[in-house]
Structure formats: structure tokens, C-alpha cells
Coordinates of C-alpha atoms and ligand atoms in Angstrom, one line a residue:
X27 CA 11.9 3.3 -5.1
X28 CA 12.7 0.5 -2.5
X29 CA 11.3 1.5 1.4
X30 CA 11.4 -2.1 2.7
X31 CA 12.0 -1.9 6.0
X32 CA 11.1 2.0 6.1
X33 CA 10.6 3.9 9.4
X34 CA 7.4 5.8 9.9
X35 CA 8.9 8.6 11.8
X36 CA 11.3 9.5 9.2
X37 CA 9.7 8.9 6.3
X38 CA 7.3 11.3 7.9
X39 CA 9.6 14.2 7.3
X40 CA 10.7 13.0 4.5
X41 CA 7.2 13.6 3.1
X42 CA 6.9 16.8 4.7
X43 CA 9.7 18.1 3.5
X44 CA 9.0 17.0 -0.2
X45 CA 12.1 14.6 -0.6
X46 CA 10.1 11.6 -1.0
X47 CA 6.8 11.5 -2.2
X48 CA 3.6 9.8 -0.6
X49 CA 2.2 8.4 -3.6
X50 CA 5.6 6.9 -4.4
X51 CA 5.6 5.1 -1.1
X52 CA 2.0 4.6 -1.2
X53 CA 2.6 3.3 -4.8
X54 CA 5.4 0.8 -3.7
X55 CA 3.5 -0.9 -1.2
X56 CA 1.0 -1.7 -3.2
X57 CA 3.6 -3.4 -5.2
X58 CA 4.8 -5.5 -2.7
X59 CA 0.8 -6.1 -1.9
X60 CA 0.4 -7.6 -5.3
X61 CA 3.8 -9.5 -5.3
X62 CA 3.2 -11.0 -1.9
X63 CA -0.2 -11.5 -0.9
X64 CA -1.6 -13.6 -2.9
X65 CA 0.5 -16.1 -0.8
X66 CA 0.0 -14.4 2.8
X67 CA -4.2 -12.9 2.4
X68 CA -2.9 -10.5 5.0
X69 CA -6.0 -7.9 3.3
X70 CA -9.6 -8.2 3.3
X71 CA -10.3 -5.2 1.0
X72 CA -8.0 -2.6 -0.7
X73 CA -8.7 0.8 -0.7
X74 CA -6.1 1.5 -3.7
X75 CA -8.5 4.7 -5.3
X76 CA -9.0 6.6 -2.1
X77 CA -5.3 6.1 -0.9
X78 CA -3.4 7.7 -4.1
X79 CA -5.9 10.4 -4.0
X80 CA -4.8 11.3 -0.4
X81 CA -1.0 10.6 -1.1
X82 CA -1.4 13.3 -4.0
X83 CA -3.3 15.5 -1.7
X84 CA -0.5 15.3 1.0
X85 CA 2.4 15.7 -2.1
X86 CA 0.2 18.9 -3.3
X87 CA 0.6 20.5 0.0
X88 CA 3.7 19.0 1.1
X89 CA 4.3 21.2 -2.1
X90 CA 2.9 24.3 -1.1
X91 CA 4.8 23.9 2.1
X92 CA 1.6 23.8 4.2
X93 CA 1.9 22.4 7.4
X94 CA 0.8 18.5 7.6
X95 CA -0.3 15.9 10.2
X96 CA 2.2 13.4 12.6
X97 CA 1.6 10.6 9.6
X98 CA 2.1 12.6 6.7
X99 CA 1.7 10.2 3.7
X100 CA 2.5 7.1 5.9
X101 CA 0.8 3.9 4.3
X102 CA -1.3 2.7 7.6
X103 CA -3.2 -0.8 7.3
X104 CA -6.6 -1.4 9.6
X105 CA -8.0 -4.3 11.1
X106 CA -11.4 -4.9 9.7
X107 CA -13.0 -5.1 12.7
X108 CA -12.9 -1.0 12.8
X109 CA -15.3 0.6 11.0
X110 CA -14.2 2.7 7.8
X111 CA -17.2 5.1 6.6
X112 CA -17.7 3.7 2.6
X113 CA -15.6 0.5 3.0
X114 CA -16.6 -2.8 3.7
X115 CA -16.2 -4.0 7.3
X116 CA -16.1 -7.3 7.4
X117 CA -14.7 -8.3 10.9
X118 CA -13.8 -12.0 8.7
X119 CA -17.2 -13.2 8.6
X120 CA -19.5 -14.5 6.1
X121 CA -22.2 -12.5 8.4
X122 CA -20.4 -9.3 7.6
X123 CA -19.3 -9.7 4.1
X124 CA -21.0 -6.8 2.3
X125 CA -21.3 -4.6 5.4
X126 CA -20.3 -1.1 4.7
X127 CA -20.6 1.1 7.8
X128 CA -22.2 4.7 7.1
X129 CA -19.3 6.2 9.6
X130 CA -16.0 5.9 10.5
X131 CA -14.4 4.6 13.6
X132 CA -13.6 7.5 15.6
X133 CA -9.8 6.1 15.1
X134 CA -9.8 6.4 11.8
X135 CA -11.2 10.0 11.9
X136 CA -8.1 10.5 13.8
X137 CA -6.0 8.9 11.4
X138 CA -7.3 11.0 8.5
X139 CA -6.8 14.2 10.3
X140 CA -3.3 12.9 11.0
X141 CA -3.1 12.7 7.0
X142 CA -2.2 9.1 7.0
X143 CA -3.0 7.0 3.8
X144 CA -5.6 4.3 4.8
X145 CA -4.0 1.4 2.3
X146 CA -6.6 -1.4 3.1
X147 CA -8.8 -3.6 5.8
X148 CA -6.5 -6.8 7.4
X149 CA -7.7 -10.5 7.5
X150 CA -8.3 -11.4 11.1
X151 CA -10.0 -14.7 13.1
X152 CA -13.9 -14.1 12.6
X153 CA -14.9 -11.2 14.8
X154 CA -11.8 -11.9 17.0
X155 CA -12.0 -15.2 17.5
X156 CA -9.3 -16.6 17.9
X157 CA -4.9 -16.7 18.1
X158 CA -4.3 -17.8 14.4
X159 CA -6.5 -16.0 11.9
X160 CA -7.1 -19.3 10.4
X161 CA -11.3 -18.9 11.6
X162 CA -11.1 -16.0 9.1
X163 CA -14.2 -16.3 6.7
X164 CA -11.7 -15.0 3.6
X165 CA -9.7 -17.7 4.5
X166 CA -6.1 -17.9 6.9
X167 CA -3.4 -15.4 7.0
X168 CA 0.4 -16.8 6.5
X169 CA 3.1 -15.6 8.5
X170 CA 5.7 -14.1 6.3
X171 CA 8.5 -15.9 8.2
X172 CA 7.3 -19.0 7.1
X173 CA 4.6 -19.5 5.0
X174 CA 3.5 -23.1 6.5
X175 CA 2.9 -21.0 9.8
X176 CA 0.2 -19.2 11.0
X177 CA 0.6 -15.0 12.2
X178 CA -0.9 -15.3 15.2
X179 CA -4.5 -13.7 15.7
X180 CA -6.7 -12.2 15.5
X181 CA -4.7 -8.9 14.2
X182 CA -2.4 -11.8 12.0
X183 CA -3.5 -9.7 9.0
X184 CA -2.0 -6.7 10.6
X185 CA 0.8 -8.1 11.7
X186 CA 1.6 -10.0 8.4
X187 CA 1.3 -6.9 6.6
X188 CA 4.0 -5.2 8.3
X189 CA 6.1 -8.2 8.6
X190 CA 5.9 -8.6 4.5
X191 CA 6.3 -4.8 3.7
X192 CA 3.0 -4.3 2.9
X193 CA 2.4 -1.5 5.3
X194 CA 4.4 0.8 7.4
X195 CA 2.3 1.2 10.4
X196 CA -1.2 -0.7 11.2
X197 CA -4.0 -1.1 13.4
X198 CA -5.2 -4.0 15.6
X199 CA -7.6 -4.8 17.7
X200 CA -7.0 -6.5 21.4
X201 CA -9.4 -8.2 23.8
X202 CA -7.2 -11.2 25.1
X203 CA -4.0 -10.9 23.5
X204 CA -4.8 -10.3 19.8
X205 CA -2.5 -7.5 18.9
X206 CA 0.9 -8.8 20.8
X207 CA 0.2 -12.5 19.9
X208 CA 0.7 -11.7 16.2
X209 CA 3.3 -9.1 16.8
X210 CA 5.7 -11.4 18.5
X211 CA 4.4 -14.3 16.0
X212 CA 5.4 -11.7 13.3
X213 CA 8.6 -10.1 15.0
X214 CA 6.7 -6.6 15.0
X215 CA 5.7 -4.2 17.8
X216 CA 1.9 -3.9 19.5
X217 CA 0.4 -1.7 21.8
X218 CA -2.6 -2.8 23.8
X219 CA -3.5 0.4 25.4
X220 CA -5.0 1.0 29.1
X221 CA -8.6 0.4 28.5
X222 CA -10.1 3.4 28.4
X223 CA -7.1 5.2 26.4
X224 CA -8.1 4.8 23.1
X225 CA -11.7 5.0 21.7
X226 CA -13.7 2.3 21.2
X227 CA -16.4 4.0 19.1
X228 CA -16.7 2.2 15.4
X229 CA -14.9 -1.0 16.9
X230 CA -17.4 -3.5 16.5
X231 CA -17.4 -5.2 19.9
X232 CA -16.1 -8.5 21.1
X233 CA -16.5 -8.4 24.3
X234 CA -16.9 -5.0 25.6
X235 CA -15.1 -4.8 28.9
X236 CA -12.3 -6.3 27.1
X237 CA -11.4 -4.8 23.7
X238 CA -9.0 -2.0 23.2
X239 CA -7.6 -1.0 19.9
X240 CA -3.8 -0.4 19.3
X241 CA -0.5 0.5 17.5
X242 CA 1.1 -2.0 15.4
X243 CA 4.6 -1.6 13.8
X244 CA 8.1 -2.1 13.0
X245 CA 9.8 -0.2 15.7
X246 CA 9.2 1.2 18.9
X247 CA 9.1 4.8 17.8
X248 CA 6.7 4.0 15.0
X249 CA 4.3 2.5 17.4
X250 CA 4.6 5.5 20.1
X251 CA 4.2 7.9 17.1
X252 CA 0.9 6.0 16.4
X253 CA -0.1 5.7 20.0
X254 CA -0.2 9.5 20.0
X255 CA -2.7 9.6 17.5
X256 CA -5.2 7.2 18.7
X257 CA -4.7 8.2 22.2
X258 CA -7.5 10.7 23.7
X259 CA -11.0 10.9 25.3
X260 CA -14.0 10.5 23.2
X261 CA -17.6 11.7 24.3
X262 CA -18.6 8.7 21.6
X263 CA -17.5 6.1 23.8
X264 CA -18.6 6.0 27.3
X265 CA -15.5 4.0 28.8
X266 CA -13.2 6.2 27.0
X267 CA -11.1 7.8 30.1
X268 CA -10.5 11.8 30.1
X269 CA -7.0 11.7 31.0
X270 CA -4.0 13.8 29.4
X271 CA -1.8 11.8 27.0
X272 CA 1.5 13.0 27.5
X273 CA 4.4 13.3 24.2
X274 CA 5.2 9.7 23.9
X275 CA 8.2 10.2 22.0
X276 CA 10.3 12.5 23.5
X277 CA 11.3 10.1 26.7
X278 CA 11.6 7.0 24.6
X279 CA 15.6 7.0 24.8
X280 CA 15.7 7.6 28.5
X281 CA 17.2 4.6 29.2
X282 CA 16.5 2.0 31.1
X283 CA 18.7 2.2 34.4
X284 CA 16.9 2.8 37.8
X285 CA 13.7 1.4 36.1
X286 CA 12.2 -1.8 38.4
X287 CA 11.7 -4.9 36.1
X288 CA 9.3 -7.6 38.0
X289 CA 9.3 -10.8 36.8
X290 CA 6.3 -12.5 37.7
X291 CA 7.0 -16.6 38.3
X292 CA 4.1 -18.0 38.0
X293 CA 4.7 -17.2 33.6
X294 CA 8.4 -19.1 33.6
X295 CA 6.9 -22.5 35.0
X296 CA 5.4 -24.9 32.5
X297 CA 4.5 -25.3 29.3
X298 CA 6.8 -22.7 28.2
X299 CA 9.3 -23.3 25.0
X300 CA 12.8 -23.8 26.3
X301 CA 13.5 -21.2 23.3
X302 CA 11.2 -18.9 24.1
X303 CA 12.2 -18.9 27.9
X304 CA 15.6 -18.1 27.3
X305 CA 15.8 -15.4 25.2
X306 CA 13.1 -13.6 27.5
X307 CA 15.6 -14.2 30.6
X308 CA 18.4 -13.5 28.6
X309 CA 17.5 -10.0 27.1
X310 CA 16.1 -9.5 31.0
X311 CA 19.9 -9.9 32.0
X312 CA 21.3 -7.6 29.3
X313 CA 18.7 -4.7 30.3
X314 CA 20.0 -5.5 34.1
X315 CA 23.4 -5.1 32.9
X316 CA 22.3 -1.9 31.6
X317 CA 21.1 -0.6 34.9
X318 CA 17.6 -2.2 35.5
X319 CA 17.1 -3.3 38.6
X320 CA 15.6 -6.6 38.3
X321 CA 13.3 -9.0 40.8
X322 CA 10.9 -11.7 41.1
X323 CA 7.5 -11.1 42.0
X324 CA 4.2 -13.1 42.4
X325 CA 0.9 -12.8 40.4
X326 CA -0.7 -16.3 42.6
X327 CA -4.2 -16.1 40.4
X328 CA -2.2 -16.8 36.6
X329 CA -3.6 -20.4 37.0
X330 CA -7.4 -19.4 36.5
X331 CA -6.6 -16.6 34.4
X332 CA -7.7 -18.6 31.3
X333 CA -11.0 -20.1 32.5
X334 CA -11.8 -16.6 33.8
X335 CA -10.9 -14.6 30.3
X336 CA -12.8 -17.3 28.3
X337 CA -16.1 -17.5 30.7
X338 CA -16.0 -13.2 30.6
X339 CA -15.4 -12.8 26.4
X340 CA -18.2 -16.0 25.8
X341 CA -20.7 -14.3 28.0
X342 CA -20.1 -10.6 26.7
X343 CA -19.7 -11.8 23.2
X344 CA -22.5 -14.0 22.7
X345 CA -24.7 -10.7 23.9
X346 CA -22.9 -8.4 21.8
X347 CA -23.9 -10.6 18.7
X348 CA -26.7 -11.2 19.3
X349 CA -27.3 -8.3 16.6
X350 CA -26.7 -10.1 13.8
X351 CA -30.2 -11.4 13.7
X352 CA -30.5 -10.9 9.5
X353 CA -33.1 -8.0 10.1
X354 CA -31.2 -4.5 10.7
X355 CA -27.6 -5.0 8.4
X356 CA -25.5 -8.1 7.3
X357 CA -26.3 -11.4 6.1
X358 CA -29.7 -13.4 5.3
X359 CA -30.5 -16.7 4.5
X360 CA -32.6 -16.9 2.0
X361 CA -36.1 -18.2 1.4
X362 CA -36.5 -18.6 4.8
X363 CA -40.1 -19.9 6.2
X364 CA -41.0 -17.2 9.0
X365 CA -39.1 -15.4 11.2
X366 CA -37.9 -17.8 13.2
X367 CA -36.9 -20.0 10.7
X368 CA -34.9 -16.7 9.0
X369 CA -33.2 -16.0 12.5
X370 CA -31.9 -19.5 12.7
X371 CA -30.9 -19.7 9.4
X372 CA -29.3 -16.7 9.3
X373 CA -26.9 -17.3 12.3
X374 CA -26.9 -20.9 11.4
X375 CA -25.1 -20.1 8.3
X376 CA -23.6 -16.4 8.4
X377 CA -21.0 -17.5 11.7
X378 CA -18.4 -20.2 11.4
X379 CA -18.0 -22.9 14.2
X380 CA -15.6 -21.0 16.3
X381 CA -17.8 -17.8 16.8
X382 CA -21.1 -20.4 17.1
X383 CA -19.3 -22.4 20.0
X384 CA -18.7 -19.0 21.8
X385 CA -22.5 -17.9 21.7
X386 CA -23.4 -21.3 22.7
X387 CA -20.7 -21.4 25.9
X388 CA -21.1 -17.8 26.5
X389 CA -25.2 -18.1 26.9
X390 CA -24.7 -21.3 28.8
X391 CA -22.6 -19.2 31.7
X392 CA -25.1 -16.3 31.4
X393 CA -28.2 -18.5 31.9
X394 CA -30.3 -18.6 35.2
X395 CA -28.8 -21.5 37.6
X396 CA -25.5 -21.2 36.0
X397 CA -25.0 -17.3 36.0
X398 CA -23.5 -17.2 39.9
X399 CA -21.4 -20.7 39.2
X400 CA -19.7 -19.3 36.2
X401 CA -20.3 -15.7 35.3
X402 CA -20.5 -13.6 38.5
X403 CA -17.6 -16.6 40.0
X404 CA -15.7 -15.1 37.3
X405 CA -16.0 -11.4 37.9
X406 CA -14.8 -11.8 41.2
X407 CA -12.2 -13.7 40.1
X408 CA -11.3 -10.8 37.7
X409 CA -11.1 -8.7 40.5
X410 CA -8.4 -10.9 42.6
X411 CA -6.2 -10.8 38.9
X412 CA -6.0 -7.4 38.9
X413 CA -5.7 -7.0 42.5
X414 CA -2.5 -9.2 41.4
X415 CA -1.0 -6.9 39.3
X416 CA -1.8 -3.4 41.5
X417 CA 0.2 -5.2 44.1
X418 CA 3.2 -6.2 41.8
X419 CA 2.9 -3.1 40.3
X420 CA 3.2 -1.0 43.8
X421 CA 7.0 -2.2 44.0
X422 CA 7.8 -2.5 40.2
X423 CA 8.2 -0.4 37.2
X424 CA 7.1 -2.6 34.6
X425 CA 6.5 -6.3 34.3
X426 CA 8.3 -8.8 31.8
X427 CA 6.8 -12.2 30.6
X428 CA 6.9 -13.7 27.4
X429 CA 4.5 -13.1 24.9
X430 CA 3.7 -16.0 24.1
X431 CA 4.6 -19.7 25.3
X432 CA 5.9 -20.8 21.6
X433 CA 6.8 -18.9 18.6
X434 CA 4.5 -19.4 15.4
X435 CA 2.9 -22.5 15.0
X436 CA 2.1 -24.6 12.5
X437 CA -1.1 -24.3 10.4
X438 CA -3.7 -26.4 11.4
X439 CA -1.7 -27.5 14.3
X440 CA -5.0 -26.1 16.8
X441 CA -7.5 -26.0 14.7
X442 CA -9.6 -29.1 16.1
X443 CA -8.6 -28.8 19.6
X444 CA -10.0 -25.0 21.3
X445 CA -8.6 -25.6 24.1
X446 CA -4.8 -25.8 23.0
X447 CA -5.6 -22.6 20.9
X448 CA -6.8 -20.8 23.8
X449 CA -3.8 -21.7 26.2
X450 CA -1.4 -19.7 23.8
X451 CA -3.0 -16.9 25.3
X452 CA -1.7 -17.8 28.9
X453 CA 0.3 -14.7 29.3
X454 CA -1.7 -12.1 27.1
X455 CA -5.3 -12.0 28.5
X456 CA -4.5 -11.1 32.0
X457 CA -3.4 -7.3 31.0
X458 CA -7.4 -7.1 29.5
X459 CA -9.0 -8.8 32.2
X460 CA -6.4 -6.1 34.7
X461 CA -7.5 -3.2 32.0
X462 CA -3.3 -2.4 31.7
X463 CA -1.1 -1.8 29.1
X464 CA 0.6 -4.1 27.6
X465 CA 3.4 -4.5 24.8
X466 CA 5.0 -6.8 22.9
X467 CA 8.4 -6.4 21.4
X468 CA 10.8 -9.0 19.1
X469 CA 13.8 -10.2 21.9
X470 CA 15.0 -12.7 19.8
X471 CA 14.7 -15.5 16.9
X472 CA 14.0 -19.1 17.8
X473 CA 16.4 -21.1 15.4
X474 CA 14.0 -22.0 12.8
X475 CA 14.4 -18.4 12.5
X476 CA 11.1 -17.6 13.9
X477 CA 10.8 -14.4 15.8
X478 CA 10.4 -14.3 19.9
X479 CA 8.3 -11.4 21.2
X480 CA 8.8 -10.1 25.0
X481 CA 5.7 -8.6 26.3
X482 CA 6.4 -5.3 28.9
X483 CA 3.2 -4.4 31.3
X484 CA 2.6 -1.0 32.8
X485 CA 0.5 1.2 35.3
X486 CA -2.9 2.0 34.1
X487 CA -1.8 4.9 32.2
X488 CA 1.6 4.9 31.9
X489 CA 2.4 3.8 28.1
X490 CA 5.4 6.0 28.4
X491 CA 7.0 3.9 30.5
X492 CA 6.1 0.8 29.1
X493 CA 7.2 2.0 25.2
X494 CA 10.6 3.3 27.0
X495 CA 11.4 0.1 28.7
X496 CA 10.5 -1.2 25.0
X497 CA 12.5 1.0 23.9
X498 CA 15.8 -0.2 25.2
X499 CA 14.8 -4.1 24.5
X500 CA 15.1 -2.4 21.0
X501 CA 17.6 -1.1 21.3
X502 CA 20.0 -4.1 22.9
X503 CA 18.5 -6.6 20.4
X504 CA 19.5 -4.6 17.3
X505 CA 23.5 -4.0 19.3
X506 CA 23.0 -0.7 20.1
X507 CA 23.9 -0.5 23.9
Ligands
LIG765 N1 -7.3 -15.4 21.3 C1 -8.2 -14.7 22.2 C2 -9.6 -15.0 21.9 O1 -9.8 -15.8 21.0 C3 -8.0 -13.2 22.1 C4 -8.5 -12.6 20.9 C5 -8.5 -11.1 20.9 O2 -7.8 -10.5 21.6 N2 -9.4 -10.6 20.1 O3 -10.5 -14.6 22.5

């Protein structure tokens, strides 16, 4: 059977009520896995045994008419940077490569009580990394558009996979733009969640204050279906926020009249793709025509939003790996002279550049004489951003940008020059450093046929609006308004 281009909610029910079977579906991706990806490497690791065991587990009692989970059978793909009890984690480093965590990510216990099929771990920049997947130590992730492109990172395996048909609905990870960079490179959907809204317990950290994991998928109602799921407080994880998560699906097709649009100026100045630009403005005018009500607003601190994202993720992340010391799990070098030679080896040859320039810049800004220049410069910095958005936020709805300044780009176009890589993150890493939700959405296909993603922001808390206002982008784009 053929479910290219498949819907999760329906297929859901389709499941459920024994019409289709999971291991058929479950079976046909893995078709397309082996037609495709030897080309894209959108997976790390397949988990091919354990997935057709739980599709035939879900058929049985789909069977039996017993009553199943909101993912029923649904193929779901995970970033592996999310720990899955028994499979390999690799996070797309050499340092990582045979690491097979003892427990799961508290997502993905939430994904097998939801009765989802795990299908397989995605390729991703090394330990996040990155805006291309091409630091991955398993090599780079091609975007399915066009196979001379990169996905967008770090999620790019995620993103890939859904773009390809090789999964129906998939995880990602987010700390400065890494789900909805790959989305809109992909011309999917991605969720990066309020911080606090989604459990961080089993995602091996980044950068702590930063990192959220999220929904990705082909629709809008796939992605709120999965945001229901992952959404919820966790005693595991001590940022996790204990805050009702209301039905995400049942307002989705409200509409968008009467909802305030912002459009913040500061992110349609330059540097931004003529291309890109326009059908970001132009989809805004269709959801005006559609009863939006639509106005300009200021966010005067996007300027030092980079420096301030990349000083913040260096300095957290060059602590939070500072674990991979060759002792407790991971990679070791081997016949090593003492311990100190064994720690520098180690490190020296289990992270590739990118991650090594990150602990070098990131201990730099944490180190006594520089620590108030650049680190505690930068948290108050932080502070003014979000200050930004509460006050943008006061008068509007939602907030529309682009996703991204350009659509997919070549790879090996910004490999050898960081700071070009890290400016396609312009528009993306303010909603982490703010804590907000963010999402991206396809608006609209460049003319190399490349897809254009529009990225919505919200209240702290209030997904709903932000997947509703997706929604209707949705909605116009696909000519049903
Ligand atoms: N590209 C950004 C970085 O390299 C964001 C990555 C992410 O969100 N994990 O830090």
C-alpha cells in the first residue's frame, strides 16, 4: 500500500478502527527508508525488530477492539540526541557512537504509552551543533528537495525523513532554531515549545537554558496531535513547568480573524532573500484579507541577538560536555599514557572541530577576567530580548518573521566559514533565548522549487494560538480559504 504523503490524525483512526493496518504502514516506510536513504542518511540507527513487533501488538488489539493511544500505529522518527532505553544514542558524534542509554527519555515513554511505532534515531549536526547536519559524525543529511542541498540542522535528519516519506511524524530537538530551521528548509512543520512545556529528561543537553524538544510533521494537525503528547510536567526535570496543557486540536480551525499579527521590523531589513521576503509578506496580506489584523512592531535588541545566543550556548555547552571525559560512558582513546594523556586524547579525537571550537569559545567567555565582559554582559542582554518580545507581545497576538533568511543552501556552501552558518539563525534563536514558542510553517516555494518556511511566535504558554494562526497559513497556502 502507498501512504506517501499520509496524515497522522487519520491514519490514526484508520488503525484504530482496523481498516489499515500498522505493520502495513510501518512496513511501507521502511520501504521507502531503503529506496531513499541511502542517498539522504536522514537515520542514524533503525529500530526495524522492535517497531513491527509493536505495529502487530497495536493490529492485535486494534483487533480485539481494545481501546488504543492518540498515535495508534503511527511510524514516529527521533532525533538522536533523545535517549531511547536499548538503542544507541549517538547525538552524531564519534564520542557517542556505541552509547546505549539504560533509560528512555521521558518523551519517548510518552510516545510508547501513546502506542506510536518508534521507526529509528535521525542524523543531526554533532550534539546540536550546528544549521546544516553536515558536522554529523555519520556523515551530512540531504534535503530531499534537492539532493545537492543541505536540510537544515540540527534536526535535518528529522526533517528529511518526513520530507522523503520516511516517517509520518518525528521528533527534534531546539536550542537556537534547530527544529524550524530544517522544517522550513524541508517544507515541513516544527514546534519549539515554551521552555518548560515539554520534558527535558533523557535529552542529552546542549545548552541547558536553551533546549526544548518538539513536534515535527507534515501538517499542522499532525504536529498539534503530537504536541499533546509530549506536552506535560515532569518531576524528572526540574525546569519542566506544572501548567495545564489544554486540547490542542479542537480550536485549530478557528480562524484567523480578530487575531493581532505583529510584524517585528527589525527581521525584514537586510540580508534577507528577496524570495524569502515576499512570500512571508505576501501570505501576511492573504491572512489580513482573511480578517487578521495586521501591524508593525519593534523588537530594537535583534542586532545582538546572535552574539548573545552564541556566547550563552558556548558557555553552557562547553560545561555540559565536559562529561565526556572517556571515564564514565562513550568513547576512549586507546593506549593512552596516564590520565591526563587519556583525557586529552579522548576529547581530542571523539568531538569533531565544530563541537571542539564551542568548548574552546564557550570556556574562554566563562573564564575569570572575561566572565563579566562576555558571559554575565550576555545574560543581561538576554534579559532586554525577552523584555522585547513581553512588550510586542502585550499588543499582539502572535508574531510573524521568516524562518529563515534563505531557503536551503548548498552543501558545503558554510562549512569553512562559522560565522555565515551561525547568521542563518538570525530569526530563530531569539524565541530560546525569550523561552517562547515558536513555529515554523511552509508559506511558499522559492523558484528553484525550494520550500519557504514562515515562523509564528506566541505567549509563553499559548501553543494553541500559535498552531491556530498556523493553522490558517495552512490552510491559505494549500487554497483552502
Ligand atoms: N544552529 C544553532 C546552533 O548551532 C542552533 C542549533 C540548535 O538549535 N540545536 O547552535
Amino acid at each position: 500500500m502507498d501512504f506517501r504523503g499520509a496524515t497522522a490524525y487519520t491514519l490514526r483512526d484508520e488503525i484504530a478502527a482496523g481498516r489499515v493496518t500498522s505493520v502495513g504502514v510501518t512496513e511501507a516506510i521502511f520501504h521507502e527508508v531503503e529506496q531513499r536513504d541511502g542517498e539522504l542518511n536522514a537515520y542514524i540507527s533503525l529500530m526495524a525488530e522492535s517497531a513491527l513487533e509493536k505495529a502487530r501488538e497495536v493490529d492485535e488489539r486494534a483487533k480485539r477492539g481494545d481501546a488504543l493511544g492518540p498515535l495508534a500505529g503511527i511510524p514516529v522518527a527521533v532525533k538522536d540526541i533523545i535517549c531511547t532505553k536499548g538503542t544507541r544514542t549517538t547525538c552524531g558524534s564519534r564520542m557517542l557512537e556505541s552509547f546505549v542509554p539504560p533509560y528512555d527519555a521521558t518523551v519517548i515513554g510518552k510516545l510508547r504509552a501513546a502506542d506510536a511505532v518508534l521507526i529509528g534515531k535521525t542524523n543531526m549536526d554533532e550534539f546540536g551543533m550546528g544549521s546544516s547536519t553536515e558536522t554529523s559524525y555519520f556523515g551530512p543529511t540531504r534535503n530531499p528537495h534537492d539532493p545537492s542541498r543541505v536540510p537544515g540542522g540540527s534536526s535535518g535528519g528529522s526533517a528529511a525523513a518526513l520530507a522523503s516519506d520516511e516517517a509520518i511524524l518525528a521528533l527534534g530537538s531546539d536550542t537556537g532554531g534547530s527544529i524550524r530551521q530544517p522544517a522550513s528548509f524541508c517544507g515541513v512543520v516544527g514546534l519549539k515549545p515554551t521552555y518548560g512545556r515539554v520534558s527535558r529528561f533523557g535529552l542529552v543537553a546542549y545548552a541547558s537554558s536553551l533546549d526544548q524538544i518538539g513536534p515535527m510533521a507534515r501538517n499542522v494537525r499532525d504536529c498539534a496531535l503530537l504536541m499533546g503528547v509530549l506536552a506535560g510536567y515532569d518531576p524528572k526535570d526540574s525546569t519542566a513547568v506544572d501548567a495545564e496543557v489544554p486540547d490542542l486540536l479542537t480550536g485549530l480551525d478557528k480562524g484567523i480573524a480578530g487575531i493581532r499579527i505583529g510584524l517585528p521590523k527589525e527581521c525584514y531589513s537586510e540580508g534577507l532573500d528577496e524570495a524569502v521576503k515576499s512570500a512571508v509578506l505576501g501570505m501576511v496580506e492573504r491572512l489580513k484579507a482573511s480578517g487578521a489584523k495586521v501591524s508593525e512592531v519593534s523588537l530594537p535588541h535583534t542586532e545582538v541577538a546572535i552574539a548573545t545566543y552564541y556566547i550563552l550556548a558556548m558557555a553552557e555547552a562547553s560545561a555540559n560536555l565536559a562529561r565526556y571525559d572517556g571515564v564514565k560512558y562513550g568513547f576512549r582513546a586507546e593506549g593512552t599514557k596516564n590520565l591526563f594523556d587519556m583525557y586529552c586524547r579522548t576529547r581530542s579525537e571523539g568531538f569533531g572541530d565544530e563541537v571542539k571550537r564551542r568548548i574552546m569559545l564557550g570556556t574562554y567567555t566563562l573564564s575569570a577576567g572575561y566572565y563579566d565582559a562576555y558571559y554575565r554582559k550576555a545574560q543581561k542582554v538576554r534579559t532586554l530580548i525577552a523584555r522585547d518580545f513581553e512588550q510586542a507581545l502585550e499588543r499582539c497576538d502572535v508574531l510573524i518573521t521568516p524562518t529563515s533568511p534563505t531557503v536551503a543552501f548548498k552543501l558545503g556552501e558554510k562549512l569553512d566559514d562559522p560565522l555565515q552558518m551561525y547568521l542563518s539563525d538570525i530569526y530563530t534563536i531569539s524565541a530560546n533565548l525569550a523561552g517562547l514558542p515558536a513555529l515554523s510553517v511552509p508559506c511558499g516555494v522559492a523558484s528553484e522549487g525550494l520550500p519557504i518556511g514562515l515562523q509564528i511566535f506566541g505567549r509563553p504558554f499559548e501553543e494553541g494560538t500559535v498552531l491556530r494562526a498556523a493553522y490558517s497559513v495552512e490552510r491559505v497556502l494549500n487554497g483552502n480559504v
